[in-house]
Amino acid sequence: MQCGADGTTVAPMNAPLPTAAPSPQERAARQDQVVQALLQVLPAQALLWHTEDTTPYECDGLTAYRQRPLAVCLPETEAQVQAVLRTCHRLGVPVVARGTGTGLSGGAMPHAMGVILSLARFNRILAIDPASRTARVQCGVRNLAISEAAAPYGLYYAPDPSSQIACTIGGNIAENSGGVHCLKYGLTVHNVMRVRGFTAEGEEVTFGSEALDAPGYDLLAAVIGSEGMLAVAIEVTVKLVPKPQLARCIMASFDSVRKAGDAVAAVIAAGIIPAGLEMMDKPMTAAVEDYVHAGYDLTAEAILLCESDGTPEEVEEEIGRMSAVLQSAGATALAVSQSEAERMRFWSGRKNAFPASGRISPDYMCMDSTIPRKRLADILLAIQDMEKKYGLRCCNVFHAGDGNLHPLILFDANDADQLHRAEQFGADIMKTSVAFGGAITGEHGVGVEKLASMREQFTDAELQQMEGLKRAFDPQGLLNPGKVIPTPNRCGDMGMMKAVQGALSRA
Ligand SMILES: Cc1cc2nc3c(=O)[nH]c(=O)nc-3n(C[C@H](O)[C@H](O)[C@H](O)COP(=O)(O)OP(=O)(O)OC[C@H]3O[C@@H](n4cnc5c(N)ncnc54)[C@H](O)[C@@H]3O)c2cc1C
């Protein structure tokens, strides 16, 4: 593998195998060996290896990067998961766990010489306990299915990624996923009590407990957000919260992104923690309005959606305070939802922002970074300058209250130059986020997408410490190798991934 101007040949530090592209003959021989071994521990219908069967698994939501695995395992029992892991460990085969593949950073992208371990069949809700307000579920259960199962008890699972209809709790744990309600109710890491799973060697492990705390180091927090590199989650206990009696939403228009960004900081500074505080800029508003007709103000440079939930009295008081803060911050128009149907209409645009972007561009790259709230306006203006610099359009929709940006860079993946400019644009956003005191990911993870940006954030020594943690769990580096931790002092960027991991395909 070659990368960078100096043509240095390197292997990702956490990759167990030489990553130089194998010859077709080498790959076929290895595939045959791995398939024969896996057929000893899995029924034939639980193993896919023909090209037409493995193609759907070649990427996640970061569709510009694709790689077919040697095989896809679809176990149904824990004993089968354990046997797959033990077999792969014995043969030194990389294993990439997969939920439903909605990840946006290439976290579930296969390894060229590895297998995909699909947990899609682990989709049972094991217990809902209204007394302790917890749910025990298998890792392949969809995020929304937990809330649906808890609804009869007046409870729900708070972290709500926009992809919640499809994404799994296992994927949420691996990415420490967030959503609109996480400003008030916390991210995945704040809402998961216990994870049981297996190490790369197939050893059963449990992190956390169903009690308030667990003895020893807080390895639960280390595993949540570890992108499937430390262990495979199988069973999860999550917290449930009572459904609020009422929720209402304010839609506020602003004639400049600076005023809208400053208004976000002003709401929090006033001591209000809204149930959701989201922002959309003018290009995004136009795209979603055209798609879902939510009634958004098309003259506004930016709009904010600010939600309040609780008892009717709490909501009335908070809506009043938020309205006052937004007005003094320069809102040009305010609308407060008067019914549940109207509240859902306000949110319909925000929730459909990604598909709406797909209607105005052949491809888009959804970036994910965080910055201190007070720098929101600064970064949005910097992104406007970058649009000119890279000659590409960008729409912004994001969790403003958390300072979690989601710039959607629009491009055409059929045009290699546009893809290259989109990558540079994305890297620039990451660099600027770090320079503004932020982080290169808020909720989508690093995957392969942000390998290079890890060096903007961390020193080589810090990266080596991360590698040390990985090795403590997975000495052979078999779980999701080549993700998250770049090789110190070498390239390890998306360009490298392209060269190594596979052909670029149209999204
Ligand atoms: C339209 C759209 C909207 C989105 N909105 C949001 C949002 O609002 N907030 C947000 O945070 N994300 C969002 N996402 C990103 C994505 O949905 C989340 O990252 C989600 O948690 C991924 O879940 P998944 O089951 O699809 O995981 P996958 O994509 O299959 O895998 C993601 C990572 O988790 C690992 N993994 C999966 N299952 C396990 C397991 N059982 N054990 C160990 N590792 C595992 C994989 O190896 C990979 O590294 C969005 C994506 C899309 C397409």
Coordinates of C-alpha atoms and ligand atoms in Angstrom, one line a residue:
M1 CA 0.0 0.0 0.0
Q2 CA 1.3 3.4 -0.8
C3 CA 0.2 6.7 0.7
G4 CA 1.2 10.3 0.9
A5 CA 3.6 12.3 -1.2
D6 CA 6.6 10.4 0.2
G7 CA 5.1 7.1 -1.0
T8 CA 5.8 5.5 2.4
T9 CA 4.6 2.0 2.8
V10 CA 2.8 1.4 6.1
A11 CA 0.2 -0.8 7.7
P12 CA -2.4 0.7 10.0
M13 CA -1.0 0.3 13.5
N14 CA -4.0 -1.8 14.6
A15 CA -4.2 -4.0 11.5
P16 CA -3.1 -7.6 12.1
L17 CA -2.6 -8.5 8.5
P18 CA -0.4 -7.0 5.8
T19 CA -2.8 -4.5 4.1
A20 CA -1.1 -4.6 0.7
A21 CA -3.8 -5.6 -1.7
P22 CA -3.7 -9.4 -1.9
S23 CA -3.7 -11.0 -5.4
P24 CA -7.1 -12.5 -6.5
Q25 CA -5.6 -15.9 -6.1
E26 CA -4.4 -15.2 -2.5
R27 CA -7.8 -13.7 -1.6
A28 CA -9.7 -16.7 -3.1
A29 CA -7.5 -19.2 -1.2
R30 CA -8.0 -17.4 2.0
Q31 CA -11.7 -17.0 1.5
D32 CA -12.0 -20.8 0.9
Q33 CA -10.1 -21.5 4.1
V34 CA -12.2 -19.1 6.1
V35 CA -15.5 -20.3 4.7
Q36 CA -14.7 -23.9 5.3
A37 CA -13.8 -23.2 8.9
L38 CA -16.9 -21.1 9.5
L39 CA -19.1 -23.8 8.0
Q40 CA -18.0 -26.0 10.8
V41 CA -19.6 -23.7 13.4
L42 CA -22.5 -22.1 11.5
P43 CA -25.4 -23.5 9.5
A44 CA -25.0 -23.0 5.8
Q45 CA -27.9 -20.5 5.7
A46 CA -26.0 -18.3 8.3
L47 CA -23.0 -17.8 6.1
L48 CA -22.8 -15.7 2.9
W49 CA -19.7 -15.6 0.7
H50 CA -20.8 -15.3 -3.0
T51 CA -20.3 -11.9 -4.4
E52 CA -24.0 -11.2 -5.1
D53 CA -24.7 -12.0 -1.4
T54 CA -21.9 -10.0 0.2
T55 CA -22.3 -6.9 -1.9
P56 CA -25.0 -5.4 0.3
Y57 CA -22.5 -5.4 3.1
E58 CA -19.7 -3.6 1.4
C59 CA -20.3 -0.2 3.0
D60 CA -22.4 1.5 5.6
G61 CA -24.0 5.0 5.2
L62 CA -20.6 6.4 4.1
T63 CA -21.3 4.9 0.7
A64 CA -18.3 6.5 -1.1
Y65 CA -16.0 3.8 0.4
R66 CA -16.7 0.2 -0.3
Q67 CA -15.0 -3.1 0.3
R68 CA -16.4 -6.6 0.0
P69 CA -15.6 -8.9 2.9
L70 CA -14.5 -12.5 2.6
A71 CA -17.7 -13.7 4.1
V72 CA -20.8 -12.5 6.1
C73 CA -21.8 -14.4 9.3
L74 CA -25.4 -14.2 10.4
P75 CA -25.5 -16.0 13.7
E76 CA -28.7 -16.5 15.6
T77 CA -27.4 -17.8 19.0
E78 CA -24.7 -16.5 21.4
A79 CA -22.9 -19.9 21.0
Q80 CA -22.6 -19.2 17.3
V81 CA -21.2 -15.7 17.9
Q82 CA -18.7 -17.1 20.3
A83 CA -17.8 -19.9 17.8
V84 CA -17.3 -17.4 14.9
L85 CA -15.1 -15.2 17.1
R86 CA -13.0 -18.2 18.3
T87 CA -12.6 -19.5 14.7
C88 CA -11.6 -16.1 13.4
H89 CA -9.2 -15.7 16.3
R90 CA -7.6 -19.0 15.6
L91 CA -7.1 -18.1 11.9
G92 CA -6.1 -14.5 12.5
V93 CA -9.1 -13.2 10.6
P94 CA -10.4 -9.6 11.2
V95 CA -14.0 -9.3 12.3
V96 CA -16.2 -6.3 11.8
A97 CA -19.4 -6.3 13.8
R98 CA -22.4 -4.8 12.1
G99 CA -25.9 -3.6 13.2
T100 CA -27.9 -2.3 10.3
G101 CA -25.1 -0.4 8.6
T102 CA -26.6 3.1 9.0
G103 CA -23.3 4.4 10.4
L104 CA -21.9 7.5 8.6
S105 CA -18.2 7.2 9.2
G106 CA -17.4 3.9 7.6
G107 CA -17.2 2.1 11.0
A108 CA -18.9 -1.0 9.7
M109 CA -17.0 -1.0 6.4
P110 CA -15.5 -4.5 5.9
H111 CA -11.8 -5.4 6.0
A112 CA -10.6 -6.8 2.7
M113 CA -9.4 -10.0 4.4
G114 CA -12.0 -10.2 7.1
V115 CA -15.6 -11.2 7.8
I116 CA -18.6 -9.2 8.7
L117 CA -20.4 -10.4 11.9
S118 CA -24.0 -9.3 11.4
L119 CA -25.9 -9.0 14.7
A120 CA -29.2 -8.3 12.8
R121 CA -30.8 -11.5 14.1
F122 CA -30.3 -10.5 17.8
N123 CA -33.5 -8.5 17.7
R124 CA -35.4 -9.6 20.8
I125 CA -36.6 -7.3 23.7
L126 CA -35.8 -9.5 26.7
A127 CA -37.4 -7.6 29.5
I128 CA -39.1 -4.2 30.3
D129 CA -38.9 -3.5 34.0
P130 CA -41.2 -0.5 34.8
A131 CA -40.2 -0.7 38.5
S132 CA -36.5 0.0 37.8
R133 CA -37.3 1.9 34.6
T134 CA -35.0 -0.3 32.5
A135 CA -35.1 -2.4 29.4
R136 CA -32.9 -5.5 28.7
V137 CA -32.5 -6.0 25.0
Q138 CA -30.4 -7.9 22.4
C139 CA -27.9 -5.8 20.5
G140 CA -29.7 -6.0 17.2
V141 CA -32.9 -4.4 18.5
R142 CA -33.7 -1.1 16.7
N143 CA -33.5 2.1 18.8
L144 CA -37.2 3.0 18.2
A145 CA -38.4 -0.6 19.0
I146 CA -37.2 0.0 22.6
S147 CA -39.4 3.0 23.0
E148 CA -42.3 1.2 21.3
A149 CA -42.0 -1.7 23.7
A150 CA -41.8 0.7 26.7
A151 CA -44.7 2.9 25.6
P152 CA -47.4 0.8 27.4
Y153 CA -45.7 1.7 30.7
G154 CA -45.5 5.4 29.9
L155 CA -41.8 5.1 29.4
Y156 CA -39.3 5.6 26.5
Y157 CA -35.6 5.4 25.6
A158 CA -34.4 9.0 25.3
P159 CA -31.4 9.0 22.9
D160 CA -33.1 9.4 19.5
P161 CA -30.8 9.4 16.4
S162 CA -32.7 10.5 13.3
S163 CA -32.0 7.0 12.0
Q164 CA -33.8 5.5 15.0
I165 CA -36.3 3.6 12.9
A166 CA -33.5 1.5 11.5
C167 CA -30.3 1.7 13.6
T168 CA -29.6 -0.9 16.4
I169 CA -28.7 -0.4 20.0
G170 CA -25.4 -2.2 19.4
G171 CA -24.5 0.4 16.7
N172 CA -25.7 3.2 19.1
I173 CA -23.3 1.8 21.8
A174 CA -20.4 1.5 19.4
E175 CA -20.8 5.1 18.2
N176 CA -22.1 6.7 21.4
S177 CA -25.0 8.0 19.3
G178 CA -26.9 11.1 20.0
G179 CA -30.1 12.8 18.9
V180 CA -32.4 15.7 19.3
H181 CA -33.3 14.9 22.9
C182 CA -29.7 14.3 24.1
L183 CA -29.2 17.9 25.1
K184 CA -31.6 17.3 28.0
Y185 CA -31.5 13.6 28.5
G186 CA -27.9 12.7 27.7
L187 CA -26.1 10.6 25.0
T188 CA -26.1 6.8 24.8
V189 CA -23.3 6.7 27.4
H190 CA -25.6 8.4 29.9
N191 CA -28.5 6.0 29.2
V192 CA -26.8 2.6 29.1
M193 CA -26.2 0.7 32.4
R194 CA -24.8 -2.6 31.3
V195 CA -23.4 -4.3 28.2
R196 CA -22.7 -8.0 28.0
G197 CA -20.7 -9.4 25.0
F198 CA -17.7 -11.2 23.8
T199 CA -14.0 -10.3 23.3
A200 CA -12.2 -11.0 20.1
E201 CA -11.1 -14.3 21.6
G202 CA -14.8 -15.3 22.2
E203 CA -14.5 -14.7 26.0
E204 CA -17.8 -13.5 27.7
V205 CA -17.4 -10.1 29.3
T206 CA -19.8 -7.8 31.2
F207 CA -19.4 -4.0 31.5
G208 CA -21.4 -2.0 34.1
S209 CA -24.3 -3.5 36.0
E210 CA -28.0 -3.1 36.6
A211 CA -27.3 -1.4 39.9
L212 CA -26.4 2.3 40.1
D213 CA -22.7 1.7 39.9
A214 CA -20.3 -1.1 39.3
P215 CA -17.0 -1.8 41.1
G216 CA -13.6 -1.3 39.4
Y217 CA -12.6 0.8 36.5
D218 CA -15.5 2.3 34.5
L219 CA -14.9 0.1 31.4
L220 CA -18.5 0.6 30.4
A221 CA -17.7 4.2 29.4
A222 CA -14.6 3.0 27.6
V223 CA -16.6 0.4 25.5
I224 CA -19.4 2.9 24.6
G225 CA -18.1 4.8 21.7
S226 CA -15.3 2.3 21.0
E227 CA -16.6 1.6 17.4
G228 CA -16.7 -2.1 17.8
M229 CA -12.9 -2.3 18.4
L230 CA -12.9 -3.6 22.0
A231 CA -15.7 -6.1 22.2
V232 CA -18.9 -7.3 20.5
A233 CA -22.0 -6.3 22.4
I234 CA -24.7 -8.9 22.6
E235 CA -27.1 -7.8 25.4
V236 CA -27.7 -4.3 26.7
T237 CA -29.6 -2.9 29.7
V238 CA -30.8 0.7 29.0
K239 CA -32.5 3.3 31.2
L240 CA -36.0 4.3 30.4
V241 CA -37.5 7.7 31.2
P242 CA -41.2 8.7 31.7
K243 CA -42.9 10.2 28.6
P244 CA -43.5 13.9 29.2
Q245 CA -47.1 14.9 29.6
L246 CA -46.6 17.6 27.0
A247 CA -44.1 18.9 24.5
R248 CA -44.3 22.1 22.5
C249 CA -41.8 23.6 20.0
I250 CA -40.8 27.1 19.1
M251 CA -39.7 27.9 15.5
A252 CA -37.7 31.0 15.5
S253 CA -36.4 32.9 12.4
F254 CA -33.2 34.9 12.2
D255 CA -31.8 37.2 9.5
S256 CA -28.2 36.2 10.2
V257 CA -26.5 33.0 11.2
R258 CA -24.5 35.0 13.7
K259 CA -27.7 36.1 15.5
A260 CA -29.1 32.5 15.4
G261 CA -25.8 31.0 16.8
D262 CA -25.6 33.6 19.5
A263 CA -29.3 33.0 20.4
V264 CA -28.4 29.3 21.0
A265 CA -25.7 30.3 23.5
A266 CA -28.1 32.9 25.1
V267 CA -30.8 30.2 25.7
I268 CA -28.3 28.0 27.6
A269 CA -26.8 30.9 29.4
A270 CA -30.3 31.8 30.7
G271 CA -30.2 28.5 32.5
I272 CA -32.7 26.7 30.2
I273 CA -32.0 23.2 29.0
P274 CA -34.5 22.7 26.1
A275 CA -35.7 19.2 25.3
G276 CA -34.2 19.9 21.8
L277 CA -32.4 22.9 20.3
E278 CA -31.7 22.5 16.6
M279 CA -30.6 24.8 13.8
M280 CA -30.9 24.9 10.0
D281 CA -29.4 27.4 7.7
K282 CA -31.1 28.9 4.6
P283 CA -29.9 26.3 2.0
M284 CA -31.0 23.5 4.3
T285 CA -34.4 25.1 5.0
A286 CA -35.0 25.5 1.3
A287 CA -34.2 21.9 0.6
V288 CA -36.4 20.5 3.3
E289 CA -39.3 22.9 2.7
D290 CA -39.3 21.8 -1.0
Y291 CA -39.5 18.1 0.3
V292 CA -41.9 18.1 3.2
H293 CA -43.6 21.5 3.2
A294 CA -43.2 22.0 6.9
G295 CA -44.1 25.7 6.7
Y296 CA -40.5 27.0 7.3
D297 CA -39.6 30.7 6.8
L298 CA -37.8 30.7 3.5
T299 CA -36.6 34.3 4.0
A300 CA -34.7 33.5 7.2
E301 CA -30.9 33.1 7.0
A302 CA -31.3 30.5 9.8
I303 CA -34.1 29.0 11.9
L304 CA -34.0 27.4 15.3
L305 CA -36.3 24.7 16.7
C306 CA -36.5 24.9 20.5
E307 CA -38.6 22.3 22.3
S308 CA -39.8 22.2 25.8
D309 CA -41.3 19.2 27.6
G310 CA -42.7 18.4 31.0
T311 CA -45.9 19.1 32.8
P312 CA -48.2 21.7 31.1
E313 CA -47.2 24.2 33.7
E314 CA -43.5 23.6 33.2
V315 CA -43.8 23.8 29.5
E316 CA -45.8 27.1 29.6
E317 CA -43.3 28.7 31.8
E318 CA -40.3 27.5 29.8
I319 CA -41.8 28.4 26.4
G320 CA -42.3 31.9 27.8
R321 CA -38.7 32.2 29.0
M322 CA -37.3 30.8 25.8
S323 CA -39.5 33.1 23.6
A324 CA -38.2 36.1 25.6
V325 CA -34.5 35.1 25.2
L326 CA -35.0 34.4 21.5
Q327 CA -36.7 37.8 20.9
S328 CA -34.0 39.7 22.7
A329 CA -31.4 37.8 20.6
G330 CA -33.0 39.2 17.5
A331 CA -35.5 36.7 16.2
T332 CA -37.4 38.1 13.3
A333 CA -40.4 35.7 13.7
L334 CA -41.5 33.2 16.4
A335 CA -44.1 30.5 16.0
V336 CA -45.1 28.2 18.9
S337 CA -46.8 24.9 18.1
Q338 CA -50.4 24.9 19.2
S339 CA -51.0 21.2 18.8
E340 CA -49.2 17.9 18.6
A341 CA -49.8 17.8 14.9
E342 CA -48.2 21.2 14.5
R343 CA -45.2 20.3 16.6
M344 CA -44.7 17.2 14.5
R345 CA -44.9 19.4 11.4
F346 CA -42.2 21.7 12.7
W347 CA -39.9 18.7 13.3
S348 CA -40.8 17.0 10.0
G349 CA -38.3 19.2 8.1
R350 CA -35.5 18.7 10.6
K351 CA -36.1 14.9 10.6
N352 CA -36.0 14.7 6.8
A353 CA -33.0 16.9 6.3
F354 CA -30.7 14.1 5.0
P355 CA -33.1 12.7 2.4
A356 CA -34.0 16.2 1.4
S357 CA -30.2 16.8 0.7
G358 CA -30.3 13.6 -1.4
R359 CA -32.9 15.3 -3.7
I360 CA -30.7 18.3 -4.5
S361 CA -27.3 16.6 -5.0
P362 CA -26.2 13.2 -6.4
D363 CA -24.1 12.7 -3.3
Y364 CA -23.5 14.3 0.1
M365 CA -20.9 13.8 2.8
C366 CA -22.4 14.4 6.3
M367 CA -19.7 15.7 8.5
D368 CA -19.9 15.6 12.3
S369 CA -17.9 17.7 14.7
T370 CA -18.5 19.6 17.9
I371 CA -17.6 23.1 18.9
P372 CA -18.2 25.3 22.0
R373 CA -21.7 26.8 21.6
K374 CA -20.3 30.3 21.7
R375 CA -18.3 29.6 18.4
L376 CA -21.4 28.4 16.4
A377 CA -21.7 31.5 14.3
D378 CA -17.9 31.6 13.7
I379 CA -17.8 28.1 12.3
L380 CA -20.8 28.6 10.1
L381 CA -19.3 31.7 8.6
A382 CA -16.0 29.8 8.2
I383 CA -17.9 27.1 6.3
Q384 CA -19.4 29.7 4.0
D385 CA -15.9 30.8 3.1
M386 CA -14.9 27.1 2.5
E387 CA -17.8 26.7 0.1
K388 CA -16.1 29.3 -2.1
K389 CA -12.6 27.8 -1.5
Y390 CA -13.6 24.3 -2.5
G391 CA -16.3 25.3 -5.1
L392 CA -18.9 23.1 -3.4
R393 CA -22.2 23.8 -1.7
C394 CA -22.9 22.9 1.9
C395 CA -26.1 22.8 3.9
N396 CA -26.1 22.9 7.7
V397 CA -28.6 21.2 10.0
F398 CA -27.5 20.3 13.5
H399 CA -27.9 19.8 17.2
A400 CA -27.1 23.4 18.0
G401 CA -27.7 23.1 21.8
D402 CA -24.9 20.5 22.0
G403 CA -22.7 22.4 19.6
N404 CA -22.8 19.3 17.4
L405 CA -22.5 20.3 13.7
H406 CA -23.6 18.3 10.7
P407 CA -22.4 20.1 7.6
L408 CA -23.7 18.3 4.5
I409 CA -21.2 18.8 1.7
L410 CA -22.9 18.3 -1.7
F411 CA -20.9 16.7 -4.5
D412 CA -21.0 14.2 -7.3
A413 CA -19.0 11.1 -6.6
N414 CA -18.8 10.3 -10.3
D415 CA -16.4 13.2 -10.5
A416 CA -13.2 12.3 -8.8
D417 CA -12.1 15.9 -8.5
Q418 CA -15.4 16.8 -6.7
L419 CA -14.9 13.9 -4.3
H420 CA -11.4 15.0 -3.6
R421 CA -12.6 18.6 -3.0
A422 CA -15.4 17.3 -0.7
E423 CA -12.8 15.3 1.3
Q424 CA -10.6 18.4 1.6
F425 CA -13.6 20.5 2.6
G426 CA -14.5 18.0 5.3
A427 CA -11.0 17.8 6.6
D428 CA -10.9 21.6 6.8
I429 CA -14.2 21.7 8.8
M430 CA -12.6 19.2 11.2
K431 CA -9.4 21.2 11.5
T432 CA -11.3 24.4 12.1
S433 CA -13.5 22.7 14.7
V434 CA -10.5 21.6 16.7
A435 CA -8.9 25.1 16.3
F436 CA -12.2 26.6 17.8
G437 CA -11.8 24.3 20.8
G438 CA -14.1 21.5 19.6
A439 CA -13.8 17.8 18.7
I440 CA -13.8 15.9 15.4
T441 CA -16.8 13.9 16.2
G442 CA -20.0 14.4 18.2
E443 CA -22.0 11.2 17.5
H444 CA -21.1 9.6 14.2
G445 CA -17.6 8.3 15.2
V446 CA -14.3 8.3 13.5
G447 CA -14.5 5.1 11.4
V448 CA -12.3 5.4 8.3
E449 CA -13.7 8.8 7.5
K450 CA -11.8 10.8 10.1
L451 CA -8.6 8.8 10.5
A452 CA -6.5 11.8 9.3
S453 CA -8.4 14.2 11.5
M454 CA -7.5 12.2 14.6
R455 CA -4.1 13.7 14.2
E456 CA -5.5 17.2 14.3
Q457 CA -7.0 16.3 17.7
F458 CA -4.4 14.0 19.3
T459 CA -0.7 13.7 19.6
D460 CA 1.2 10.5 18.6
A461 CA 1.6 9.7 22.3
E462 CA -2.1 10.0 22.9
L463 CA -2.9 7.8 19.9
Q464 CA -0.4 5.2 21.2
Q465 CA -2.3 5.2 24.5
M466 CA -5.5 4.5 22.6
E467 CA -3.7 1.7 20.8
G468 CA -2.6 0.4 24.3
L469 CA -6.2 0.2 25.4
K470 CA -7.2 -1.6 22.2
R471 CA -4.4 -4.1 22.7
A472 CA -5.5 -4.8 26.3
F473 CA -8.8 -6.0 25.0
D474 CA -7.7 -7.4 21.6
P475 CA -4.0 -8.2 21.6
Q476 CA -4.1 -9.4 18.0
G477 CA -6.0 -6.4 16.7
L478 CA -8.7 -8.5 15.1
L479 CA -11.8 -6.4 16.0
N480 CA -12.5 -3.8 13.4
P481 CA -8.8 -3.2 12.5
G482 CA -7.8 -0.1 10.5
K483 CA -10.5 2.1 12.1
V484 CA -10.3 5.1 14.4
I485 CA -6.5 5.0 15.3
P486 CA -4.3 6.3 12.4
T487 CA -0.7 5.2 12.1
P488 CA 1.5 7.8 13.8
N489 CA 3.6 10.0 11.5
R490 CA 2.1 8.5 8.4
C491 CA -0.8 9.2 6.2
G492 CA -3.9 7.2 7.1
D493 CA -6.4 9.5 5.6
M494 CA -9.4 8.8 3.4
G495 CA -7.2 8.9 0.3
M496 CA -5.2 6.0 1.8
M497 CA -8.4 4.2 2.6
K498 CA -9.4 4.6 -1.0
A499 CA -6.2 3.1 -2.2
V500 CA -6.2 0.2 0.2
Q501 CA -9.8 -0.7 1.0
G502 CA -11.4 -0.6 -2.4
A503 CA -12.8 1.0 -5.4
L504 CA -14.7 4.2 -5.2
S505 CA -18.3 3.8 -6.1
R506 CA -21.1 6.1 -6.6
A507 CA -23.2 6.8 -3.5
Ligands
LIG1 C1 -30.3 9.2 7.8 C2 -29.4 9.0 9.0 C3 -29.6 9.8 10.1 C4 -28.7 9.6 11.2 N1 -28.9 10.4 12.3 C5 -28.1 10.2 13.4 C6 -28.3 11.0 14.6 O1 -29.2 11.8 14.7 N2 -27.5 10.7 15.6 C7 -26.5 9.8 15.6 O2 -25.8 9.7 16.5 N3 -26.3 9.1 14.4 C8 -27.0 9.2 13.4 N4 -26.8 8.5 12.2 C9 -25.7 7.5 12.2 C10 -26.1 6.0 12.6 O3 -27.5 5.8 12.4 C11 -25.6 5.7 14.0 O4 -24.2 5.8 14.1 C12 -26.1 4.3 14.5 O5 -25.7 4.2 15.9 C13 -25.5 3.2 13.8 O6 -26.2 2.0 14.1 P1 -26.2 0.7 13.2 O7 -26.9 -0.4 13.8 O8 -26.6 1.1 11.8 O9 -24.6 0.4 13.2 P2 -23.6 0.0 12.0 O10 -23.6 1.1 11.0 O11 -23.9 -1.3 11.5 O12 -22.2 0.0 12.8 C14 -21.7 1.1 13.4 C15 -20.5 0.8 14.2 O13 -20.9 0.0 15.3 C16 -20.2 -1.3 15.4 N5 -21.2 -2.2 15.9 C17 -22.4 -2.4 15.4 N6 -23.0 -3.4 16.2 C18 -22.1 -3.7 17.2 C19 -22.2 -4.6 18.3 N7 -23.3 -5.4 18.5 N8 -21.1 -4.7 19.0 C20 -20.0 -4.0 18.8 N9 -19.9 -3.1 17.7 C21 -21.0 -3.0 17.0 C22 -19.7 -1.5 13.9 O14 -18.6 -2.3 13.9 C23 -19.4 0.0 13.5 O15 -18.2 0.3 13.9 C24 -27.7 8.7 11.1 C25 -27.5 7.9 10.0 C26 -28.4 8.1 8.9 C27 -28.2 7.2 7.7

